[in-house]
Amino acid sequence: MGTETNWTLGALLEWTAKHLAAKKLESPRLDAEVLLAHAVGCKRIDLYGLRHAESATPEIRTAYKDLIRKRLEGCPVAYLVGRKEFFGLEFQVGPSVLIPRPDTEHLVIEALDVIKKLHEPRVLDIGVGSGCIAVALAKNHPNVQLTAIDLSDAALKMAESNAKKHGVDGRIRFVLGDACKSLTADDQYEVIVSNPPYITQEEMKALPVGVKDYEPHQALAGGADGFAVFDRILDEARAHLRPEGTLLLEIGSPQEQRARAKFQAYVEYELGPTIYDSSKHPRVLKARRS
Protein backbone atom coordinates (compact mmCIF):
# COMPACT_ATOMS: atom_id res chain seq x y z
CA MET A 1 0.00 0.00 0.00
CA GLY A 2 2.95 2.27 0.30
CA THR A 3 3.70 4.77 3.08
CA GLU A 4 2.09 7.91 1.62
CA THR A 5 -0.37 9.74 3.85
CA ASN A 6 -2.79 10.84 1.12
CA TRP A 7 -4.61 7.56 0.49
CA THR A 8 -8.35 7.89 0.11
CA LEU A 9 -10.68 5.02 1.00
CA GLY A 10 -11.57 4.66 -2.67
CA ALA A 11 -7.95 4.45 -3.78
CA LEU A 12 -7.15 2.01 -0.97
CA LEU A 13 -10.04 -0.20 -2.04
CA GLU A 14 -9.01 -0.21 -5.70
CA TRP A 15 -5.38 -1.03 -4.92
CA THR A 16 -6.31 -3.84 -2.54
CA ALA A 17 -8.86 -5.42 -4.89
CA LYS A 18 -6.20 -5.62 -7.62
CA HIS A 19 -3.67 -6.98 -5.14
CA LEU A 20 -6.01 -9.76 -4.00
CA ALA A 21 -6.89 -10.57 -7.62
CA ALA A 22 -3.19 -10.96 -8.40
CA LYS A 23 -3.00 -13.41 -5.49
CA LYS A 24 -5.77 -15.49 -7.14
CA LEU A 25 -8.35 -15.11 -4.38
CA GLU A 26 -11.81 -16.32 -5.36
CA SER A 27 -13.67 -13.05 -4.71
CA PRO A 28 -10.99 -10.34 -4.46
CA ARG A 29 -13.19 -7.26 -4.83
CA LEU A 30 -15.84 -8.44 -2.39
CA ASP A 31 -13.19 -9.42 0.15
CA ALA A 32 -11.50 -6.02 -0.20
CA GLU A 33 -14.84 -4.22 0.28
CA VAL A 34 -16.02 -6.22 3.29
CA LEU A 35 -12.70 -5.97 5.10
CA LEU A 36 -12.29 -2.24 4.44
CA ALA A 37 -15.82 -1.53 5.61
CA HIS A 38 -15.02 -3.49 8.77
CA ALA A 39 -11.78 -1.56 9.34
CA VAL A 40 -13.58 1.76 8.81
CA GLY A 41 -16.67 0.78 10.78
CA CYS A 42 -19.16 1.54 8.01
CA LYS A 43 -21.47 -0.28 5.63
CA ARG A 44 -19.95 -1.66 2.44
CA ILE A 45 -22.19 0.54 0.29
CA ASP A 46 -20.81 3.64 2.05
CA LEU A 47 -17.42 3.02 0.44
CA TYR A 48 -18.98 4.07 -2.87
CA GLY A 49 -20.82 7.08 -1.47
CA LEU A 50 -19.64 10.08 0.46
CA ARG A 51 -16.79 8.16 2.08
CA HIS A 52 -15.17 7.20 -1.23
CA ALA A 53 -12.99 10.32 -1.24
CA GLU A 54 -12.40 10.32 2.51
CA SER A 55 -8.81 10.11 3.69
CA ALA A 56 -7.69 6.73 5.01
CA THR A 57 -6.16 7.45 8.40
CA PRO A 58 -3.00 5.63 9.51
CA GLU A 59 -5.14 3.72 12.04
CA ILE A 60 -7.52 2.50 9.32
CA ARG A 61 -4.65 1.54 7.04
CA THR A 62 -2.91 -0.39 9.82
CA ALA A 63 -6.09 -2.27 10.74
CA TYR A 64 -6.87 -2.97 7.09
CA LYS A 65 -3.36 -4.17 6.34
CA ASP A 66 -3.61 -6.64 9.23
CA LEU A 67 -6.95 -7.96 7.96
CA ILE A 68 -5.60 -8.35 4.42
CA ARG A 69 -2.53 -10.19 5.71
CA LYS A 70 -4.72 -12.67 7.59
CA ARG A 71 -6.96 -13.08 4.55
CA LEU A 72 -3.97 -13.90 2.37
CA GLU A 73 -2.89 -16.47 4.96
CA GLY A 74 -6.23 -18.17 4.34
CA CYS A 75 -8.46 -16.97 7.17
CA PRO A 76 -12.07 -16.71 5.93
CA VAL A 77 -13.54 -13.22 5.69
CA ALA A 78 -16.48 -14.21 7.89
CA TYR A 79 -14.12 -15.04 10.77
CA LEU A 80 -12.16 -11.82 10.28
CA VAL A 81 -15.29 -9.66 10.57
CA GLY A 82 -17.11 -12.01 12.96
CA ARG A 83 -20.35 -12.27 11.01
CA LYS A 84 -22.05 -13.87 8.02
CA GLU A 85 -25.41 -13.33 6.33
CA PHE A 86 -27.76 -16.28 5.96
CA PHE A 87 -31.38 -16.29 4.82
CA GLY A 88 -31.43 -12.48 5.01
CA LEU A 89 -30.22 -12.48 8.63
CA GLU A 90 -26.83 -11.59 10.09
CA PHE A 91 -25.17 -14.22 12.28
CA GLN A 92 -22.23 -13.96 14.62
CA VAL A 93 -19.61 -16.54 13.63
CA GLY A 94 -16.21 -17.63 14.85
CA PRO A 95 -13.82 -20.58 14.64
CA SER A 96 -16.06 -22.68 16.91
CA VAL A 97 -18.80 -22.87 14.25
CA LEU A 98 -19.07 -23.65 10.57
CA ILE A 99 -19.58 -20.59 8.37
CA PRO A 100 -23.18 -20.68 7.03
CA ARG A 101 -23.35 -21.42 3.30
CA PRO A 102 -26.01 -20.29 0.82
CA ASP A 103 -26.55 -23.95 -0.17
CA THR A 104 -27.92 -24.66 3.31
CA GLU A 105 -30.69 -22.11 2.71
CA HIS A 106 -32.39 -24.83 0.62
CA LEU A 107 -32.70 -26.90 3.80
CA VAL A 108 -34.50 -23.99 5.48
CA ILE A 109 -36.77 -23.44 2.48
CA GLU A 110 -37.86 -27.08 2.50
CA ALA A 111 -38.44 -27.10 6.26
CA LEU A 112 -40.52 -23.92 6.05
CA ASP A 113 -42.57 -25.48 3.28
CA VAL A 114 -43.50 -28.29 5.67
CA ILE A 115 -44.15 -26.27 8.84
CA LYS A 116 -46.09 -23.42 7.21
CA LYS A 117 -49.08 -25.77 7.12
CA LEU A 118 -48.84 -26.42 10.89
CA HIS A 119 -50.00 -24.13 13.69
CA GLU A 120 -47.47 -25.01 16.41
CA PRO A 121 -44.88 -27.32 14.85
CA ARG A 122 -42.06 -28.82 16.88
CA VAL A 123 -38.71 -28.95 15.07
CA LEU A 124 -35.41 -30.59 16.03
CA ASP A 125 -32.14 -29.18 14.62
CA ILE A 126 -29.26 -31.64 15.04
CA GLY A 127 -25.84 -29.96 14.97
CA VAL A 128 -27.06 -26.40 15.38
CA GLY A 129 -23.64 -24.69 14.97
CA SER A 130 -24.14 -20.94 14.65
CA GLY A 131 -27.89 -21.41 14.92
CA CYS A 132 -28.50 -20.25 11.36
CA ILE A 133 -31.07 -22.96 10.52
CA ALA A 134 -32.98 -22.83 13.81
CA VAL A 135 -33.05 -19.02 13.97
CA ALA A 136 -34.10 -18.68 10.33
CA LEU A 137 -36.99 -21.09 10.94
CA ALA A 138 -38.05 -19.26 14.10
CA LYS A 139 -37.93 -15.87 12.37
CA ASN A 140 -40.14 -17.14 9.56
CA HIS A 141 -42.74 -19.08 11.57
CA PRO A 142 -44.26 -17.27 14.58
CA ASN A 143 -45.29 -20.39 16.50
CA VAL A 144 -42.57 -22.93 15.80
CA GLN A 145 -40.92 -24.49 18.85
CA LEU A 146 -37.37 -25.72 18.30
CA THR A 147 -34.88 -27.96 20.04
CA ALA A 148 -31.29 -27.28 18.98
CA ILE A 149 -28.59 -29.85 19.78
CA ASP A 150 -24.82 -29.61 19.42
CA LEU A 151 -21.78 -31.46 20.77
CA SER A 152 -19.86 -28.21 21.16
CA ASP A 153 -20.57 -26.00 24.15
CA ALA A 154 -18.90 -23.05 22.39
CA ALA A 155 -21.12 -23.53 19.31
CA LEU A 156 -24.21 -23.80 21.47
CA LYS A 157 -23.39 -20.53 23.23
CA MET A 158 -22.91 -18.78 19.90
CA ALA A 159 -26.21 -20.17 18.61
CA GLU A 160 -27.96 -18.93 21.73
CA SER A 161 -26.38 -15.50 21.28
CA ASN A 162 -27.63 -15.37 17.69
CA ALA A 163 -31.10 -16.43 18.80
CA LYS A 164 -31.18 -13.62 21.37
CA LYS A 165 -29.95 -11.14 18.76
CA HIS A 166 -32.90 -11.98 16.55
CA GLY A 167 -35.43 -12.20 19.41
CA VAL A 168 -36.31 -15.89 19.05
CA ASP A 169 -34.41 -17.42 21.99
CA GLY A 170 -37.68 -17.93 23.87
CA ARG A 171 -38.77 -20.50 21.26
CA ILE A 172 -35.52 -22.46 21.02
CA ARG A 173 -34.38 -25.01 23.60
CA PHE A 174 -30.61 -25.46 23.47
CA VAL A 175 -29.25 -28.88 24.38
CA LEU A 176 -25.62 -29.92 24.76
CA GLY A 177 -25.49 -33.46 23.44
CA ASP A 178 -24.65 -36.02 20.78
CA ALA A 179 -27.41 -36.21 18.13
CA CYS A 180 -30.52 -37.80 19.70
CA LYS A 181 -28.78 -39.31 22.75
CA SER A 182 -29.82 -36.39 24.97
CA LEU A 183 -33.50 -36.71 24.09
CA THR A 184 -36.21 -38.64 25.93
CA ALA A 185 -39.02 -40.72 24.48
CA ASP A 186 -41.33 -37.73 25.03
CA ASP A 187 -39.31 -35.58 22.63
CA GLN A 188 -41.37 -35.91 19.46
CA TYR A 189 -41.16 -33.66 16.40
CA GLU A 190 -43.01 -32.87 13.20
CA VAL A 191 -39.71 -32.03 11.52
CA ILE A 192 -36.12 -33.10 12.14
CA VAL A 193 -33.51 -31.17 10.20
CA SER A 194 -29.73 -31.41 10.03
CA ASN A 195 -26.71 -30.32 8.06
CA PRO A 196 -24.47 -33.12 9.33
CA PRO A 197 -20.72 -33.45 8.77
CA TYR A 198 -20.40 -35.24 5.43
CA ILE A 199 -16.84 -34.70 4.16
CA THR A 200 -14.92 -37.97 3.69
CA GLN A 201 -11.40 -38.53 5.03
CA GLU A 202 -9.91 -38.20 1.56
CA GLU A 203 -11.94 -35.05 0.78
CA MET A 204 -10.79 -33.48 4.07
CA LYS A 205 -7.18 -33.61 2.84
CA ALA A 206 -8.06 -31.68 -0.33
CA LEU A 207 -10.18 -28.92 1.24
CA PRO A 208 -9.13 -25.30 0.66
CA VAL A 209 -6.88 -23.83 3.36
CA GLY A 210 -9.64 -21.49 4.53
CA VAL A 211 -11.84 -24.48 5.33
CA LYS A 212 -9.31 -27.14 6.37
CA ASP A 213 -7.18 -24.92 8.62
CA TYR A 214 -9.82 -22.63 10.10
CA GLU A 215 -13.29 -24.20 10.28
CA PRO A 216 -14.07 -26.80 12.99
CA HIS A 217 -13.30 -30.32 11.77
CA GLN A 218 -16.03 -31.70 14.04
CA ALA A 219 -18.60 -29.90 11.87
CA LEU A 220 -17.04 -31.10 8.61
CA ALA A 221 -15.63 -34.62 8.96
CA GLY A 222 -18.12 -37.39 8.25
CA GLY A 223 -15.76 -40.32 8.76
CA ALA A 224 -14.13 -42.57 6.19
CA ASP A 225 -17.10 -42.53 3.80
CA GLY A 226 -18.75 -39.27 4.88
CA PHE A 227 -21.79 -41.03 6.36
CA ALA A 228 -20.79 -41.57 10.00
CA VAL A 229 -23.20 -38.96 11.40
CA PHE A 230 -25.73 -39.33 8.57
CA ASP A 231 -26.20 -43.02 9.40
CA ARG A 232 -26.76 -42.30 13.07
CA ILE A 233 -29.35 -39.63 12.37
CA LEU A 234 -31.25 -41.93 10.01
CA ASP A 235 -31.38 -44.59 12.71
CA GLU A 236 -32.03 -42.42 15.77
CA ALA A 237 -34.54 -40.03 14.20
CA ARG A 238 -37.14 -42.77 13.88
CA ALA A 239 -37.77 -42.72 17.63
CA HIS A 240 -38.41 -38.97 17.68
CA LEU A 241 -40.20 -38.26 14.42
CA ARG A 242 -43.99 -38.24 14.69
CA PRO A 243 -46.06 -40.23 12.20
CA GLU A 244 -46.26 -38.21 8.96
CA GLY A 245 -43.29 -36.18 10.22
CA THR A 246 -40.48 -35.08 7.92
CA LEU A 247 -36.74 -35.71 8.07
CA LEU A 248 -34.57 -33.28 6.07
CA LEU A 249 -30.83 -33.84 5.64
CA GLU A 250 -28.27 -31.86 3.69
CA ILE A 251 -25.85 -33.98 1.65
CA GLY A 252 -22.67 -33.51 -0.35
CA SER A 253 -23.44 -33.61 -4.06
CA PRO A 254 -21.38 -36.79 -4.75
CA GLN A 255 -23.34 -38.64 -2.05
CA GLU A 256 -26.80 -38.54 -3.60
CA GLN A 257 -27.19 -42.13 -4.78
CA ARG A 258 -25.66 -43.73 -1.70
CA ALA A 259 -27.62 -41.42 0.60
CA ARG A 260 -30.87 -42.25 -1.17
CA ALA A 261 -30.14 -45.97 -0.89
CA LYS A 262 -29.55 -45.59 2.84
CA PHE A 263 -32.94 -43.89 3.28
CA GLN A 264 -34.65 -46.55 1.21
CA ALA A 265 -33.24 -49.32 3.42
CA TYR A 266 -35.61 -48.17 6.19
CA VAL A 267 -39.28 -49.09 5.79
CA GLU A 268 -40.20 -46.14 8.06
CA TYR A 269 -39.13 -43.52 5.52
CA GLU A 270 -40.94 -42.52 2.34
CA LEU A 271 -38.25 -40.70 0.38
CA GLY A 272 -39.16 -37.84 -1.93
CA PRO A 273 -37.27 -36.42 -4.91
CA THR A 274 -33.81 -34.96 -4.33
CA ILE A 275 -33.76 -31.18 -3.86
CA TYR A 276 -31.09 -29.37 -5.87
CA ASP A 277 -29.27 -26.17 -4.98
CA SER A 278 -28.90 -23.07 -7.15
CA SER A 279 -25.91 -24.66 -8.92
CA LYS A 280 -28.06 -27.69 -9.83
CA HIS A 281 -26.17 -29.96 -7.43
CA PRO A 282 -27.98 -32.53 -5.22
CA ARG A 283 -28.27 -30.84 -1.82
CA VAL A 284 -31.21 -31.98 0.34
CA LEU A 285 -33.03 -35.27 0.90
CA LYS A 286 -36.55 -35.15 2.27
CA ALA A 287 -38.42 -38.15 3.67
CA ARG A 288 -41.76 -38.64 5.40
CA ARG A 289 -42.19 -40.91 8.44
CA SER A 290 -44.80 -43.47 7.42
Coordinates of N, CA and C in Angstrom, one line a residue, residues 115 117-123 141-145 190 242:
I115 N -43.6 -26.8 7.6 CA -44.1 -26.3 8.8 C -45.1 -25.1 8.6
K117 N -47.7 -25.2 7.1 CA -49.1 -25.8 7.1 C -49.5 -26.1 8.5
L118 N -48.6 -26.0 9.5 CA -48.8 -26.4 10.9 C -48.9 -25.2 11.8
H119 N -49.8 -25.3 12.8 CA -50.0 -24.1 13.7 C -48.9 -24.0 14.7
E120 N -48.5 -25.1 15.4 CA -47.5 -25.0 16.4 C -46.5 -26.2 16.2
P121 N -45.8 -26.2 15.1 CA -44.9 -27.3 14.9 C -43.7 -27.4 15.8
R122 N -43.3 -28.6 16.1 CA -42.1 -28.8 16.9 C -41.0 -29.3 15.9
V123 N -39.8 -28.7 16.0 CA -38.7 -28.9 15.1 C -37.4 -29.2 15.9
H141 N -41.5 -18.4 11.1 CA -42.7 -19.1 11.6 C -43.0 -18.6 13.0
P142 N -44.1 -17.9 13.3 CA -44.3 -17.3 14.6 C -44.5 -18.2 15.7
N143 N -44.9 -19.5 15.4 CA -45.3 -20.4 16.5 C -44.4 -21.6 16.6
V144 N -43.4 -21.7 15.8 CA -42.6 -22.9 15.8 C -41.8 -23.0 17.1
Q145 N -41.7 -24.2 17.7 CA -40.9 -24.5 18.8 C -39.8 -25.4 18.5
E190 N -42.4 -32.8 14.5 CA -43.0 -32.9 13.2 C -41.9 -32.8 12.1
R242 N -42.6 -37.9 14.6 CA -44.0 -38.2 14.7 C -44.5 -38.9 13.4

